[in-house]
XYZ file of C-alpha atoms in Angstrom:
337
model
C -47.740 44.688 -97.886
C -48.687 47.257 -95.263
C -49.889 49.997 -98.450
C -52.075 46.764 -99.300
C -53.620 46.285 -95.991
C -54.257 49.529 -95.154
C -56.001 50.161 -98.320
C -58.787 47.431 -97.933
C -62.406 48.202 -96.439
C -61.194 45.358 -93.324
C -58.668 48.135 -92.237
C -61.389 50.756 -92.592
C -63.554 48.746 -90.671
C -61.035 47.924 -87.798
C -60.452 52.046 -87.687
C -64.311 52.470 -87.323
C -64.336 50.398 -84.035
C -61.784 51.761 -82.789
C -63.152 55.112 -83.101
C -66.294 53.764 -81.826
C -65.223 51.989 -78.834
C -63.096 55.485 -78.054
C -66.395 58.060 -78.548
C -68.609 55.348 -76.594
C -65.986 54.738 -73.699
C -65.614 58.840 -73.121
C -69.476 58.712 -73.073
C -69.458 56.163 -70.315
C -66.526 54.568 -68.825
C -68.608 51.160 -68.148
C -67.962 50.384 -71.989
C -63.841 49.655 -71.062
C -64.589 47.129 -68.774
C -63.779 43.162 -69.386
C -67.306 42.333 -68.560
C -68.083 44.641 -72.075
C -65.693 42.738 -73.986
C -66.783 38.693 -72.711
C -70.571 40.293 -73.279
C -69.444 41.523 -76.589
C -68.311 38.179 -77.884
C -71.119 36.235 -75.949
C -73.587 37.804 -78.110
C -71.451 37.534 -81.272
C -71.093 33.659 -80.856
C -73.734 32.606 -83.185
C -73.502 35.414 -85.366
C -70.062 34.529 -86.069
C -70.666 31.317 -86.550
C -74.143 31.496 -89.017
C -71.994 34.226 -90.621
C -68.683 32.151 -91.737
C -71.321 29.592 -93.116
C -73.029 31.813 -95.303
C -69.808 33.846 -96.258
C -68.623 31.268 -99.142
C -71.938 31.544 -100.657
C -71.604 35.573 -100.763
C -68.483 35.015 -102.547
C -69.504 32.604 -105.243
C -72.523 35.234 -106.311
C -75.634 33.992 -104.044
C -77.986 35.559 -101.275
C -79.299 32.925 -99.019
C -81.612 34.056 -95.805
C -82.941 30.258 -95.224
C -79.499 29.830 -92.823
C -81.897 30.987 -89.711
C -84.687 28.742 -90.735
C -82.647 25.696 -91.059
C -80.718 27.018 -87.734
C -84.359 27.025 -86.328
C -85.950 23.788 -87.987
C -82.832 21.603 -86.797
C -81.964 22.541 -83.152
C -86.121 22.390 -82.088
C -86.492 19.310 -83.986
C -83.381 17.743 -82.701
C -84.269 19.045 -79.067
C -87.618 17.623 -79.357
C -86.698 14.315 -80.462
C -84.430 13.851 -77.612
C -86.750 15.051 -75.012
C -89.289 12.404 -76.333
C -86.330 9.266 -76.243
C -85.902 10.490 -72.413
C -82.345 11.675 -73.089
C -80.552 12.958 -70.457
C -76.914 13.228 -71.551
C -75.033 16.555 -72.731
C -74.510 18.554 -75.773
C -72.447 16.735 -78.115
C -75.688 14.367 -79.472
C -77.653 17.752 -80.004
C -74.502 18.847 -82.194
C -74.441 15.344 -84.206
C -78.324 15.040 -84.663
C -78.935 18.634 -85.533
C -75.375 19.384 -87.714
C -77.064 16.197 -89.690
C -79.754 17.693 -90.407
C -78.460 20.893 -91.281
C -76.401 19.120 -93.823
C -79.271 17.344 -95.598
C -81.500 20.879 -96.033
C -78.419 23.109 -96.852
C -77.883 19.734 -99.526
C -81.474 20.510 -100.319
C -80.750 24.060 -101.070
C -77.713 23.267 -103.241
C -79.478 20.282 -105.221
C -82.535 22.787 -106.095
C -79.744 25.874 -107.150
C -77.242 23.364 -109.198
C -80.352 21.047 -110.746
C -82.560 23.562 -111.874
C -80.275 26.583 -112.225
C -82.711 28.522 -110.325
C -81.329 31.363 -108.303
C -80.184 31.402 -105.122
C -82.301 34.031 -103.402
C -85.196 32.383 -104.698
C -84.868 29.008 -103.724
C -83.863 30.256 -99.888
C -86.719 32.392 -99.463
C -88.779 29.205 -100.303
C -86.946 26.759 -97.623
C -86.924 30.163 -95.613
C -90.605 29.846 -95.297
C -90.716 26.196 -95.324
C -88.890 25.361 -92.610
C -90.568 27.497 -90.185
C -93.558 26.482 -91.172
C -92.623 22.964 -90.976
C -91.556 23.865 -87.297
C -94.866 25.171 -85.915
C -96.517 22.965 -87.301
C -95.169 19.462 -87.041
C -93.085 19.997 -84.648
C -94.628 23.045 -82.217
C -95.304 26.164 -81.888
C -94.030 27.141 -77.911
C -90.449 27.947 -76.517
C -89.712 24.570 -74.558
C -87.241 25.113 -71.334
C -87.171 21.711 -70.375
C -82.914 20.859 -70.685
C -81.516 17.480 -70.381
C -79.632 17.258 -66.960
C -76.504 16.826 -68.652
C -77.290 20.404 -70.461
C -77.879 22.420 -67.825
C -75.086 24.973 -66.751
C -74.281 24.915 -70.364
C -74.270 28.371 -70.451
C -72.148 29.568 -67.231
C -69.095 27.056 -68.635
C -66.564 29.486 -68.925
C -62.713 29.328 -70.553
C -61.653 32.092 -68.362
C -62.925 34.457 -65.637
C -62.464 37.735 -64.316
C -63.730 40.178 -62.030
C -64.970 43.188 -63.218
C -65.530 46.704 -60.641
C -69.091 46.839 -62.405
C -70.888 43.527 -62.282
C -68.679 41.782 -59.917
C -67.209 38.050 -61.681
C -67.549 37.693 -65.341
C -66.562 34.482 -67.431
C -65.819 34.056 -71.755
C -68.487 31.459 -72.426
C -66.398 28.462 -74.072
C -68.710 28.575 -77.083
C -66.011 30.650 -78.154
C -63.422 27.981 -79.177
C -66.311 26.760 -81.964
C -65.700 30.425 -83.197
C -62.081 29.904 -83.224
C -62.096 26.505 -85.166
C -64.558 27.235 -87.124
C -62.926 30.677 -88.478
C -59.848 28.997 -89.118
C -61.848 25.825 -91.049
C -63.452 28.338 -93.256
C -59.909 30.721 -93.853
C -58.201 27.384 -94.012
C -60.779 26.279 -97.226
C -60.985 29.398 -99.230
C -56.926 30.362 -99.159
C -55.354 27.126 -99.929
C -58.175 24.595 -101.187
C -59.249 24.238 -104.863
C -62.814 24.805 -103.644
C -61.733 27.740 -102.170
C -60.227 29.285 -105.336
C -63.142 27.814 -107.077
C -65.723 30.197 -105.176
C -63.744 33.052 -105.666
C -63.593 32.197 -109.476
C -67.317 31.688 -109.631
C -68.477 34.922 -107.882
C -65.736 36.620 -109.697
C -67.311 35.282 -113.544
C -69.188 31.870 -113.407
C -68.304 31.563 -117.059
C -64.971 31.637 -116.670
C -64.914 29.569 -113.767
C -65.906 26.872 -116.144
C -63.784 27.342 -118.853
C -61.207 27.033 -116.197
C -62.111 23.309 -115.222
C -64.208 24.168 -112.011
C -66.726 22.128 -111.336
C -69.400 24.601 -110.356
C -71.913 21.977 -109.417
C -69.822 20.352 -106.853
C -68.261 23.492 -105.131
C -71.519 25.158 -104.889
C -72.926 21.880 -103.201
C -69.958 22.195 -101.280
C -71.133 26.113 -99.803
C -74.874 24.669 -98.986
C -73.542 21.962 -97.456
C -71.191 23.769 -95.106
C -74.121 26.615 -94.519
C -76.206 23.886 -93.320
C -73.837 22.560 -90.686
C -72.622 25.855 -89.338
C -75.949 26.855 -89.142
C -77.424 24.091 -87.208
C -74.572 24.075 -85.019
C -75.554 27.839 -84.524
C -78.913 27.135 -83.652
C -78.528 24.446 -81.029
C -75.905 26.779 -79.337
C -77.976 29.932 -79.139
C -80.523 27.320 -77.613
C -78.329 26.197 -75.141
C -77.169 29.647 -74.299
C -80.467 30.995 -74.033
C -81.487 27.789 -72.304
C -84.954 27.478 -74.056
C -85.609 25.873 -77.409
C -87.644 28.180 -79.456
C -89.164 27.105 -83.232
C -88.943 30.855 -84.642
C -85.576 31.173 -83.489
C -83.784 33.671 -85.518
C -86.927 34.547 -87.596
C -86.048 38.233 -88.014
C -82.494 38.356 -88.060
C -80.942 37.057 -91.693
C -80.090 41.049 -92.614
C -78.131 40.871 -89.469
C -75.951 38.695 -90.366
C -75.400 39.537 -94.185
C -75.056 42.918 -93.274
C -72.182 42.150 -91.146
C -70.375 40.129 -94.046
C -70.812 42.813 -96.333
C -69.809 45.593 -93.686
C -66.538 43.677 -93.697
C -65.328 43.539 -97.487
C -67.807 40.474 -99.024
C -69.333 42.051 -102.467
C -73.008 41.435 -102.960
C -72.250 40.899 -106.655
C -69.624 37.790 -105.387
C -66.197 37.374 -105.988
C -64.845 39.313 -102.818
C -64.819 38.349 -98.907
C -62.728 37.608 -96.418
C -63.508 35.745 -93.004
C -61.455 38.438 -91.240
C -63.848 41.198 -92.672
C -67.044 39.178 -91.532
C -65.482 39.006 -87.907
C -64.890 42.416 -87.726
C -68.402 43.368 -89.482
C -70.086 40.686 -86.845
C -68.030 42.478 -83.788
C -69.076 46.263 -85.481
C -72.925 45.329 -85.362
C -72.328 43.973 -82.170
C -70.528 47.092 -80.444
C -73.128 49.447 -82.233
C -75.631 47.545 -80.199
C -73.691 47.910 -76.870
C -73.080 51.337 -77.635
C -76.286 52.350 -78.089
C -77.176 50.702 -74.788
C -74.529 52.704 -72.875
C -75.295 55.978 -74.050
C -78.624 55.678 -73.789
C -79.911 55.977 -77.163
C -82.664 53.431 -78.395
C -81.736 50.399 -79.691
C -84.524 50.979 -82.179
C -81.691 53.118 -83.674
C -79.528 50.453 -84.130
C -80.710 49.563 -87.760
C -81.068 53.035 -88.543
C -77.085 53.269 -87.874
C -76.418 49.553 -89.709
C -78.310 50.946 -92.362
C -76.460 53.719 -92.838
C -73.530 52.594 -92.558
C -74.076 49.534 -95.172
C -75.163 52.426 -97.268
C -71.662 53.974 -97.091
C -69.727 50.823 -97.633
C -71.387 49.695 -100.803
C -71.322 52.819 -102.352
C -67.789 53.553 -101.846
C -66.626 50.403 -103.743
C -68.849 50.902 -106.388
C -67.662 54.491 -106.969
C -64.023 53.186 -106.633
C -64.775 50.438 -109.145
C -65.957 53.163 -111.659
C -63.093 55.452 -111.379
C -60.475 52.223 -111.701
C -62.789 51.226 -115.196
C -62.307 54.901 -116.267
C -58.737 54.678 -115.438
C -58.296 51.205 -117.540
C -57.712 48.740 -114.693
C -59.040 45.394 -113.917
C -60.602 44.683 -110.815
C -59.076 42.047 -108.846
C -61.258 39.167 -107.433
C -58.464 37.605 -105.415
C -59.038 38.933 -102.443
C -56.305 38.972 -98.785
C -58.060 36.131 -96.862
């Protein structure tokens, strides 16, 4: 069991922030603080969280960038529409209205992949563009910063705080726990649900899938529909953390995201993920970007770096994959979840 773990690209990434966190916190001392670590995951929240949503549609095969438009498209509208009503109450009727939405346009996604067989990619670069659009220009095109009063403070609600000898009191935003459940939803689905086997059989060989009584149509319905959700519930609470609504929310930050699922394990090809690996590829991104900060080198850099490193772990795989064909084994598409 241990000759297992150790051997899959989630250990690998696990030793590359440690390393990281080491060479950064010799640099400057500031980076082993508690106030690093709460920032850390503070930032990660939504990435975490738009990332477990698009991870089961990795893993059955597809490439979908639309999740920040529909993250966008539903927390603006949803804000909007309650600001107009004159509502004045908290957060959980932003999460119903806009995780409502999200459902209906990842749906729209998965009816327009499933009916018409057309590729993934394609059809989320079209509701990519769509949605934004339809956000600056039915709905607006300005940041709004006007919060509900039951809203506001939203984002100093902390589960636990500290103090910290650099910035004084620091707090782990409670966003956190959506992180938590929503990990564990996601883990829960793809080790012990037929759906869950089903994606991995359908990024592993669609046709085979079939012949093995999977009903493609359904499960992939299934991945839009959950993208959708986590992504609108991602949206409303980067909103709410940022405390501004903003319709181009996201707009340049879809490679973040599948770059940090593929950093940890997922195969661009399908068949392969784990949410484990996208937490620890959502946390590397993140501490590349705080370690960059601390040593005073550019954050321009930092998708120089990603790059690089992406370049390293797809390569590897696909060099091990050759030398296991040339050696006359299989390659496995059950992966440790």
């Amino acid at each position: 069991m241990l000759s297992k773990i150790v051997k899959t690209q989630e250990f690998v990434v696990f030793l590359i922030l440690v390393a990281l966190s080491l060479i950064v916190g010799l640099i400057n001392p500031a980076f082993f603080s508690i106030s690093t670590v709460f920032d850390t995951l503070r930032a990660a929240i939504v990435y975490f969280i738009m990332a477990f949503g698009v991870l089961p549609i990795i893993i059955a095969g597809g490439i979908d960038i639309s999740f920040v438009a529909i993250a966008a498209v539903t927390s603006f509208s949803t804000h909007m529409l309650l600001l107009k009503l004159g509502y004045e109450g908290g957060t959980l009727l932003y999460y119903i209205i806009a995780s409502a939405m999200g459902l209906l346009a990842g749906l729209l996604n998965g009816f327009l992949v499933t009916r018409f067989n057309l590729p993934v990619f394609n059809v989320s670069l079209a509701t990519f563009t769509m949605w934004y659009g339809f956000n600056l220009f039915f709905i607006g095109a300005t940041a709004n910063f006007d919060l509900p009063a039951g809203t506001v403070g939203y984002y100093a609600r902390f589960l636990i705080t500290a103090r910290d000898p650099f910035v004084g009191e620091t707090g782990l935003h409670i966003s956190i726990l959506y992180v938590i459940v929503i990990g564990l939803a996601i883990w829960w689905m793809l080790k012990y649900t037929t759906i869950g086997r089903g994606i991995y059989a359908i990024g592993g060989n669609r046709e085979v899938a079939i012949r093995s009584g999977f009903n493609v149509q359904l499960i992939m319905l299934v991945t839009f529909a959950i993208m959708g959700v986590l992504s609108a519930i991602a949206g409303v609470t980067q909103a709410f953390l940022s405390r501004y609504f903003n319709p181009v929310i996201f707009i340049g930050q879809p490679l973040d995201v599948l770059a940090a699922i593929i950093l940890g394990g997922a195969s661009i090809t399908g068949g392969r993920g784990t949410v484990i690996g996208t937490a620890l590829g959502v946390i590397l991104i993140q501490v590349i970007n705080r370690a960059l900060i601390l040593t005073g080198i550019p954050v321009q850099w930092q998708r120089l770096v990603v790059g690089l490193i992406l370049i390293v772990f797809t390569t590897i795989p696909a060099i091990r994959e050759r030398q296991l064909r040339r050696m006359g084994h299989t390659t496995e598409t059950s992966e440790l979840v």
